[in-house]
CSV table of C-alpha atoms in Angstrom, one decimal:
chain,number,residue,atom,x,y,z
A,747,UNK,CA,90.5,83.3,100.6
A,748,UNK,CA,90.0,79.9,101.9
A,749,UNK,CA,86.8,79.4,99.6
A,750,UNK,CA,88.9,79.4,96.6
A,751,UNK,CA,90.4,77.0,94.6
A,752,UNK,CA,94.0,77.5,95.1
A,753,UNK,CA,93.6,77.4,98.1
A,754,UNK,CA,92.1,74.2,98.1
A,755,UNK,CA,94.6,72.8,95.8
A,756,UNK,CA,97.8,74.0,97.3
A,757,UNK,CA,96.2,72.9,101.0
A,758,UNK,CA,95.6,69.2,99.4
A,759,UNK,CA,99.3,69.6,97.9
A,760,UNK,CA,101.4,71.2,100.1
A,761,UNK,CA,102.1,73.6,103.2
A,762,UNK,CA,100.0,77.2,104.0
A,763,UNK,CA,101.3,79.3,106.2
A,764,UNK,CA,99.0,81.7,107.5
A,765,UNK,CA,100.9,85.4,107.6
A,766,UNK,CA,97.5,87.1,108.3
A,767,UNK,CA,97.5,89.5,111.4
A,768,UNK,CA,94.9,89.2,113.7
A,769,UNK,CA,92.1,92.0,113.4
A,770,UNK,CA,90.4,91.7,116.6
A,771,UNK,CA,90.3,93.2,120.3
A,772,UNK,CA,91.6,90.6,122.5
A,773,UNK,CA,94.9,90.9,124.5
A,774,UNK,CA,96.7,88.5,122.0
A,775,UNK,CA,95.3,89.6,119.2
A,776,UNK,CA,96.9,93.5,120.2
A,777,UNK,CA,100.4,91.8,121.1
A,778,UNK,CA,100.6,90.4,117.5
A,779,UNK,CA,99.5,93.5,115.9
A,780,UNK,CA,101.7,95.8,117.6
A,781,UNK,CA,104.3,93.0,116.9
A,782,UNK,CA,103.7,93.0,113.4
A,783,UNK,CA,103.9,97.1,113.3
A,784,UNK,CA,107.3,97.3,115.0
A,785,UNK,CA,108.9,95.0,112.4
A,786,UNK,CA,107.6,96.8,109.8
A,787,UNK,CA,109.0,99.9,111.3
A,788,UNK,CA,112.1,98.2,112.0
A,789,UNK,CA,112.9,97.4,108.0
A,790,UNK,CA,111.8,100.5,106.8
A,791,UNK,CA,113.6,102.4,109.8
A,792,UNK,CA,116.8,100.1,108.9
A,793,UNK,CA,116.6,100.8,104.5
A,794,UNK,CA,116.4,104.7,105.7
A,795,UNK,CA,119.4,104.5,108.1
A,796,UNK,CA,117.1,106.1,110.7
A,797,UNK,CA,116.0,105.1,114.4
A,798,UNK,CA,113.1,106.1,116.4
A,799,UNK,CA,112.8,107.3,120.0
A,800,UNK,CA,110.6,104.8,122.3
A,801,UNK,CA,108.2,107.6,123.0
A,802,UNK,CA,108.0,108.4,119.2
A,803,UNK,CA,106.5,105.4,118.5
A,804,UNK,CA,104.5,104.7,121.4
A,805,UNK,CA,102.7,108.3,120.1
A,806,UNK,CA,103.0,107.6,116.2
A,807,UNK,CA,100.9,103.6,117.4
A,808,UNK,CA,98.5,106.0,119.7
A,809,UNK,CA,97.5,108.2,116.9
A,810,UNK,CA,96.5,105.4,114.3
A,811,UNK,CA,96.0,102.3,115.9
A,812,UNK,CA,96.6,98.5,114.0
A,813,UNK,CA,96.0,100.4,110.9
A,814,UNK,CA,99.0,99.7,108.9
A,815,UNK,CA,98.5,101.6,105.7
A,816,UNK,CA,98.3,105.2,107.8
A,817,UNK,CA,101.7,104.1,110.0
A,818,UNK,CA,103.5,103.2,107.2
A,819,UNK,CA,102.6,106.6,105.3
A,820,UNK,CA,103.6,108.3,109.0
A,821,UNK,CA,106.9,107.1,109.4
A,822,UNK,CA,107.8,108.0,105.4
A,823,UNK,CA,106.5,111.8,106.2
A,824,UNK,CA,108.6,111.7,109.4
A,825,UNK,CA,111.7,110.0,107.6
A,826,UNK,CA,111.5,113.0,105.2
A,827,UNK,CA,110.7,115.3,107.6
A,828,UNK,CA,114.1,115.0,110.0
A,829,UNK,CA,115.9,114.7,106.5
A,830,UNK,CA,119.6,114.2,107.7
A,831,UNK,CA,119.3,113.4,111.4
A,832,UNK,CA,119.1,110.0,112.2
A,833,UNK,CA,116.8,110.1,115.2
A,834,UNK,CA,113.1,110.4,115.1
A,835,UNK,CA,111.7,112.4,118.1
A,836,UNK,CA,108.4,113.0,120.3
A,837,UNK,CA,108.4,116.4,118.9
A,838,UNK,CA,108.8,115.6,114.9
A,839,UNK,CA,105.4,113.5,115.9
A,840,UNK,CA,104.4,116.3,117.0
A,841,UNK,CA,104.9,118.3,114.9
A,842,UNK,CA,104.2,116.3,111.2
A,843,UNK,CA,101.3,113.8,112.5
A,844,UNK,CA,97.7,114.7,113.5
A,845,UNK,CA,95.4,112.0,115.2
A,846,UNK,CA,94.3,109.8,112.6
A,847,UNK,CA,90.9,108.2,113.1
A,848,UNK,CA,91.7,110.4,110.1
A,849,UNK,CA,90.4,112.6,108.2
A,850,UNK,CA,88.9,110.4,105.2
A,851,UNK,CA,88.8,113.2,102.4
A,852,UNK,CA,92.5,113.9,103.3
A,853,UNK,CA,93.4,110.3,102.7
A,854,UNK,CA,91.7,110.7,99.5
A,855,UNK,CA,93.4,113.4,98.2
A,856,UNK,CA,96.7,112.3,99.6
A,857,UNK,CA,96.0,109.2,97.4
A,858,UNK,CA,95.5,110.8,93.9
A,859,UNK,CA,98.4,113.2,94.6
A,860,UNK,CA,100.2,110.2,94.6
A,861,UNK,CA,98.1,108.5,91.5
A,862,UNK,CA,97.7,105.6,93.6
A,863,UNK,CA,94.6,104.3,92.1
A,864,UNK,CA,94.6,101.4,94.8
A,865,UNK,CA,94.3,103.9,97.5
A,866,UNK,CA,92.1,106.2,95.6
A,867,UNK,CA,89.6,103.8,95.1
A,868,UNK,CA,89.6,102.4,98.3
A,869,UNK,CA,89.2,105.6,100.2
A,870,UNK,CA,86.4,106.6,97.6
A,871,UNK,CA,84.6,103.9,98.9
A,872,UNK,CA,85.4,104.5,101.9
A,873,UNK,CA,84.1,107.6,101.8
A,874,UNK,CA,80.5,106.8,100.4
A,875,UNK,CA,80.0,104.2,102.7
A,876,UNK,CA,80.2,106.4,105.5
A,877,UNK,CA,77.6,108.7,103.5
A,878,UNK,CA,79.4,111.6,102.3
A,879,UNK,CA,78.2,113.7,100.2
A,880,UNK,CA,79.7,112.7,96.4
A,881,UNK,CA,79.5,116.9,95.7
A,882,UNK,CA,81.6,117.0,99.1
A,883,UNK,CA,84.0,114.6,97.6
A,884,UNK,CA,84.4,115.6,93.7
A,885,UNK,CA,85.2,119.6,95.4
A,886,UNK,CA,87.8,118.0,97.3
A,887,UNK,CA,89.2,116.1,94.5
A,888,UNK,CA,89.2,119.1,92.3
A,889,UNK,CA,90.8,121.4,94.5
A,890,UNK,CA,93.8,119.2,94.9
A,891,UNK,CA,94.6,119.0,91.4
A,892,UNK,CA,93.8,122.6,91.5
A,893,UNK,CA,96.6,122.9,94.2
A,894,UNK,CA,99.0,121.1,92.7
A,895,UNK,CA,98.4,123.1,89.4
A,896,UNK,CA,99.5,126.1,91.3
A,897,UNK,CA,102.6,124.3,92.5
A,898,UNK,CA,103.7,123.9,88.6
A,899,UNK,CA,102.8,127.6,87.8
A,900,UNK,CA,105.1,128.7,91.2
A,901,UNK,CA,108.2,126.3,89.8
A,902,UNK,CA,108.0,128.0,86.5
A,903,UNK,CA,108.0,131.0,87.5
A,904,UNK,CA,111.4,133.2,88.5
A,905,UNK,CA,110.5,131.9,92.2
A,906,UNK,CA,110.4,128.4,91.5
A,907,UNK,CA,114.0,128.6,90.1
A,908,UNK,CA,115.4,127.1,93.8
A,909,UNK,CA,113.1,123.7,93.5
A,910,UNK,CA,113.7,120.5,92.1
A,911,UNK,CA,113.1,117.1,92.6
A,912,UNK,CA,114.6,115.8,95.7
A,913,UNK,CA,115.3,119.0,97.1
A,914,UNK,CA,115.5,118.1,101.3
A,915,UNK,CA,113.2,119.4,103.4
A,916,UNK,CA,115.6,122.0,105.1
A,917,UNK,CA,116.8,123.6,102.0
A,918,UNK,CA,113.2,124.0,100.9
A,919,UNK,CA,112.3,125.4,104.2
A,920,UNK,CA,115.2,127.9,104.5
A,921,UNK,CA,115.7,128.8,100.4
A,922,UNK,CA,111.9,127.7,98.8
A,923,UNK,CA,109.2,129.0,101.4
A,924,UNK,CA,110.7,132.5,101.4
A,925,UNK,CA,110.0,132.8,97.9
A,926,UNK,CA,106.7,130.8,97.9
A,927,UNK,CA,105.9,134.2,100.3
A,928,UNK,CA,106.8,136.5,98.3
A,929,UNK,CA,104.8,135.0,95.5
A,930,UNK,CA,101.6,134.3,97.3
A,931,UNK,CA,102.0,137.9,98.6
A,932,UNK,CA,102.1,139.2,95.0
A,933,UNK,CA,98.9,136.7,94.1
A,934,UNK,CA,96.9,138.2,97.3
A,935,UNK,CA,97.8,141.4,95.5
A,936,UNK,CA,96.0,140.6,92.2
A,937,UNK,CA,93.5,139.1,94.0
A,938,UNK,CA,92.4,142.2,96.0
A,939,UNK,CA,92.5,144.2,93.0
A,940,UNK,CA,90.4,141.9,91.1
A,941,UNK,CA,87.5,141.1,93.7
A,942,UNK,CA,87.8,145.3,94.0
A,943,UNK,CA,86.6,145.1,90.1
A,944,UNK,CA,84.2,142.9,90.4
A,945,UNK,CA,82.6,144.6,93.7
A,946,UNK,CA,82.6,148.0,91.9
A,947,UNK,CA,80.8,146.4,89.3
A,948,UNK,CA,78.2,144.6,91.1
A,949,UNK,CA,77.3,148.1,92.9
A,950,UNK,CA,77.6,150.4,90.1
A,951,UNK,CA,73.7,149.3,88.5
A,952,UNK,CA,72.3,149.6,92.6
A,953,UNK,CA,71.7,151.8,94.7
A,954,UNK,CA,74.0,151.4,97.7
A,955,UNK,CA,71.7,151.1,101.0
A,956,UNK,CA,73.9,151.8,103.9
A,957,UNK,CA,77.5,150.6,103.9
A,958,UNK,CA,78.3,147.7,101.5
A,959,UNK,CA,79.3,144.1,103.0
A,960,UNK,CA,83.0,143.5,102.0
A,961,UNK,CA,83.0,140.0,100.5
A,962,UNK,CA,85.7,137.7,102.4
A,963,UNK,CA,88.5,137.0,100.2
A,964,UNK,CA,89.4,133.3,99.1
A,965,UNK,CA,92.6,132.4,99.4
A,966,UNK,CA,92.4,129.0,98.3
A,967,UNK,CA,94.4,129.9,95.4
A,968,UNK,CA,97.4,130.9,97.9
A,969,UNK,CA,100.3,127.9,98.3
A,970,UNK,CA,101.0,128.2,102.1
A,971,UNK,CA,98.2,129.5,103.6
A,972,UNK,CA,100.2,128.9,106.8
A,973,UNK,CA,103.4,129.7,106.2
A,974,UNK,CA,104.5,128.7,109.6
A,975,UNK,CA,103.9,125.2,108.8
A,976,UNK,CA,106.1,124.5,105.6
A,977,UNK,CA,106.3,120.6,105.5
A,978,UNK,CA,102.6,120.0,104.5
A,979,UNK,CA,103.4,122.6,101.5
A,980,UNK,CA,106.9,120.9,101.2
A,981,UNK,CA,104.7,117.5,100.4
A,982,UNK,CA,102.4,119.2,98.0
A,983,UNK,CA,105.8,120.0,95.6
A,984,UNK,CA,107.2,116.6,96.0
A,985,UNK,CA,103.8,115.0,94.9
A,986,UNK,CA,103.5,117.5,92.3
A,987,UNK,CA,106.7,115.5,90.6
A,988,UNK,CA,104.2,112.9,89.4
A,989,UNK,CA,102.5,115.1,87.4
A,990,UNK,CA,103.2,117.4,84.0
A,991,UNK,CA,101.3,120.6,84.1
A,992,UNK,CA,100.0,119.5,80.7
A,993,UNK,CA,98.3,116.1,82.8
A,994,UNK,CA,97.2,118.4,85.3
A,995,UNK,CA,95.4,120.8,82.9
A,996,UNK,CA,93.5,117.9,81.3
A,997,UNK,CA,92.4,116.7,84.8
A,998,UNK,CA,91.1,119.7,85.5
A,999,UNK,CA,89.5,119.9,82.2
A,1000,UNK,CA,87.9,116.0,83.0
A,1001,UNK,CA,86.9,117.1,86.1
A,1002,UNK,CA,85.1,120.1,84.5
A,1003,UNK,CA,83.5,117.1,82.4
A,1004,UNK,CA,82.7,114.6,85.4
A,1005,UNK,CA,80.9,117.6,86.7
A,1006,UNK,CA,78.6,118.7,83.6
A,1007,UNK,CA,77.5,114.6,84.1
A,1008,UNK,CA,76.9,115.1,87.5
A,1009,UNK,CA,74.5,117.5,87.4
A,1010,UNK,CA,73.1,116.9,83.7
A,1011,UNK,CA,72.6,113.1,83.0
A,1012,UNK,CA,71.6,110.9,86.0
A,1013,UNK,CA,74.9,109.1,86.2
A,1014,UNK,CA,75.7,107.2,89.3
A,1015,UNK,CA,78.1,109.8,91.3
A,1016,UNK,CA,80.6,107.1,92.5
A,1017,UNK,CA,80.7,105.4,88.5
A,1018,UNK,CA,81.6,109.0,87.7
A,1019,UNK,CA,84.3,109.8,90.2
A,1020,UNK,CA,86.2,106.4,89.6
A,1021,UNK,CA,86.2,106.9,86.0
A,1022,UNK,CA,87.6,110.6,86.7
A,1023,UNK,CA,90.1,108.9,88.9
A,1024,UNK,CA,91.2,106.0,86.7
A,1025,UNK,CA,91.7,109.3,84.0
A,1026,UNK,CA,93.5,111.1,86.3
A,1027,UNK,CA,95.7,108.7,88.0
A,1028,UNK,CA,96.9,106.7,84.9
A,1029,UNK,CA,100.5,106.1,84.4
A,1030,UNK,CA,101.5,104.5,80.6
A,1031,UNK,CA,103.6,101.2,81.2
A,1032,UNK,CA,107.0,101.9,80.4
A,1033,UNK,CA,106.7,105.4,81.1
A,1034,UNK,CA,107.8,107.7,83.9
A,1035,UNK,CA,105.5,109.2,86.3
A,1036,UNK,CA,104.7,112.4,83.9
A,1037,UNK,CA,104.2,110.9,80.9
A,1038,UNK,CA,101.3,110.2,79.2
């Protein structure tokens, strides 16, 4: 910030060099943003030992634009995504990346998965400055902690035993997602039976008139609700490292909290979502990612 101090001071005492990236719209402005992106690409390419096909990137730079944040996070989910090839292809763009004038409350979410309070906060912002709802956001918030308390229950389980940290994406797809099947199948199971029991016992005190609605069943509780995509469900587990189940069984019990405030006190929404986030996104200095 060129009105502060420092800046003053070192300007009067030494040498600034300006490393800021153009924002705007003009020809030259584009050339040194694109320029800025490829280098970027180019050291984190070179760290993974990957490369990128020309038509790759010119798809990956179409999808986002000069928004570095989002093409940075792109080319990690890509560089995990081929897993021991080197190259990057057209079709893993394809195939991992959706057009990003993104979706906001996925960026969210994606943020606190990775307690990146940075992000968090800044997409939460984001968020009510483009006037969403704050009962639209906390739902999402909740359900992704919710998600990736399911996660812990799967790895604990017999089912889980295949999955550990830094599993690559091929072994999970081949040895993990068949049993993540076969334990979502057994959940859809229990669920049936239970919304059976409920329905029985919501009709037992009426009189039926004419044949009963069947209520749709929510499968939100299911891990891969598309089993034919396994990578975004491949993410959720590798994000779910960050977390204990015991952290992720007091979010959900400070979310329950956050939400009696909503509705009961008056509080300013957004005052009670960052606190919420701050809570659940904490990390103790000095401590690993899962410990409190």
């Amino acid at each position: 910030d060129k009105r502060r101090g420092l800046y003053k001071a070192i300007n009067k005492n030494g040498i600034i060099i300006d490393c800021s990236v153009p924002g705007g719209q003009t020809r030259s402005d584009k050339i040194a943003q694109e320029a800025f992106i490829k280098e970027m690409m180019r050291n984190i390419l070179a760290k993974a030992e990957k490369t990128v096909d020309g038509n790759a990137y010119l798809a990956m730079y179409e999808m986002t634009g000069f928004d570095l944040r989002t093409f940075v996070n792109n080319l990690e989910k890509l560089i995990s995504f081929v897993g021991d090839r080197e190259k990057i292809t057209i079709e893993d763009v394809r195939n991992v990346l959706k057009r990003t004038k993104s979706d906001p409350i996925y960026e969210l979410t994606n943020a606190i998965s990775e307690r990146n309070i940075e992000d968090t906060l800044f997409f939460l912002n984001s968020l009510f400055s483009s006037e969403f709802h704050y009962l639209q956001i906390f739902t999402a918030i909740t359900n992704q902690i919710r998600k990736l308390l399911i996660v812990k229950e799967f790895v604990e389980s017999p089912y889980g035993r295949e999955w550990h940290a830094g599993v690559q994406y091929n072994k999970f797809r081949s040895a993990i997602m068949p049993a993540i099947q076969d334990y979502d199948s057994i959940l859809l199971k229990q669920l049936e039976n239970w919304e059976s029991i409920i329905s029985k016992n919501e009709t037992s005190n009426k009189k039926k008139k004419g044949k009963s609605k069947k209520n749709k069943l929510n499968t939100d509780l299911l891990i891969a609700k598309n089993p034919n995509n396994p990578y975004p469900v491949f993410q959720m587990f590798s994000k779910s490292e960050r977390f204990t189940k015991e952290e992720l069984l007091d979010s959900i019990e400070y979310m329950s909290k956050a939400d009696l405030r909503l509705k009961s006190t008056g509080q300013n929404p957004k005052l009670v979502m960052e606190d919420a986030i701050f809570h659940i996104c904490r990390k103790s200095m000095g401590q690993g990612l899962g410990d409190k």
